[in-house]
Amino acid sequence: MKLLTILGATGSIGQSTLDIVARHRDRYALYALTANNNLDRMIELCRQFEPRYAVMRDAQSARLLSDQIADLATEVLAGEPGLVEVAAAIEVDIVVAAIVGAVGLLPTLAAIRAGKRILLANKESLVMAGALFMDEVRQHEAELLPVDSEHNAIFQCLPPGAIGRDVTEQGVFKIILTGSGGPFRDIDPAELGDVTPEQACAHPNWDMGPKISVDSATMMNKGLEMIEACWLFAVDQSAVEILLHRQSIVHSMVSYLDGSVIAQMGNPDMRTPIANALAWPERINSGVEPLNLLQVGQLDFTLADESRYPCLALAREAWRRGGTCMAVLNAANEIAVEHFLNRNIGFIEIPKVINRVMEQISTGPADDLDTIFQADAEARRLAQQLVRIGV
Ligand code: NAD
Ligand code: MG
């Protein structure tokens, strides 16, 4: 029996993880569930799974939850100290890092420092602090397993022990990252100025939280994933090729020196990579329908046009500059996306805000957490200011 902590249990990844846990109660039990402030959903989840701990972001939501589940044995904690505690607790075997954004960094690092198996969905934490993050994984012998579907696919296509080791030294020629192109892949770029948050969040193939849905529409998601792949598999961006693949059936590929290309396929459902990482190296039923290739019929691959997706070039630039520039890219993107979702800026302003922030902030080595958080805070301040005065 493995004990799990799910950071971000009320979100899309949290929900998919709990769906698998519910199918395998003989294998997995819950140590802790955490949420931002979705009280109703947490009450439901605590009743269904009876975790030992539940963590809410603020003290008031924690008090309300505690009152509502007073009849359960679940103990309620609050805030970042609560998150860190349940991520690092000695009893915990597996931590699912599924909080969205930079706020996920500290609890994820706590799990790494405690040497846990970490199922990483929270790509922002790896993007902003990659070098330090991977050093800590090595130092504490944590078992980092990617849940992002592309990186889980690549992981499945690589020889064992590939995480954190330069895979080009293991016969790999290229990593081929696939992306659907998002909901606006076919619309006239001139119309992008008028698209709404609802349209941006209506992804053709995947059902995800709002932030990553917008990232998929701008393809900043693929840019963040390019950086994520560079850190996870210890390669430069020149070894990562991005291809548009509208069907989202091939989740990514690895091209080897001998001419072999290995792809991982499946229906677009996050329960597959989550189940893979939960049970690895075993295989368990995830509840995902078997892939019917006859029904899919056709698999298309095309180049991603960077003029349609300026965020891709921004992510490449951030990787080239290195150090704190990736925290700056990520923070500016988080702020711009939040303002787009709140209708304060238009869709095409998102890359403009990020670009201006990257131009105006001087970046340097990202040797320690303080430096990274300072860069993150400075980028957030400047992005907020640019949104206020207009870009
Ligand atoms: P979501 O918005 O559906 O859920 C986010 C979760 O984080 C929620 O449980 C929320 O309560 C929690 N949270 C948000 N802000 C918080 C805060 N300040 N403090 C504590 N908790 C907070 O997002 P999601 O789609 O599940 O994505 C989660 C992460 O997984 C993201 O980093 C995303 O990029 C990554 N990811 C998601 C998918 C997907 O299919 N949804 C696929 C690949 C990677
Ligand atoms: Mg992905």
Short mmCIF file of C-alpha atoms in Angstrom, two decimals, residues 43 89 189 191 276 357:
data_model
loop_
_atom_site.label_atom_id
_atom_site.label_comp_id
_atom_site.label_asym_id
_atom_site.label_seq_id
_atom_site.Cartn_x
_atom_site.Cartn_y
_atom_site.Cartn_z
CA ILE A 43 -15.50 18.63 1.67
CA ALA A 89 6.07 13.80 5.93
CA PRO A 189 -4.19 35.60 -37.00
CA GLU A 191 -8.86 37.67 -35.54
CA ASN A 276 2.15 5.24 -15.68
CA VAL A 357 9.25 42.28 -19.16
#
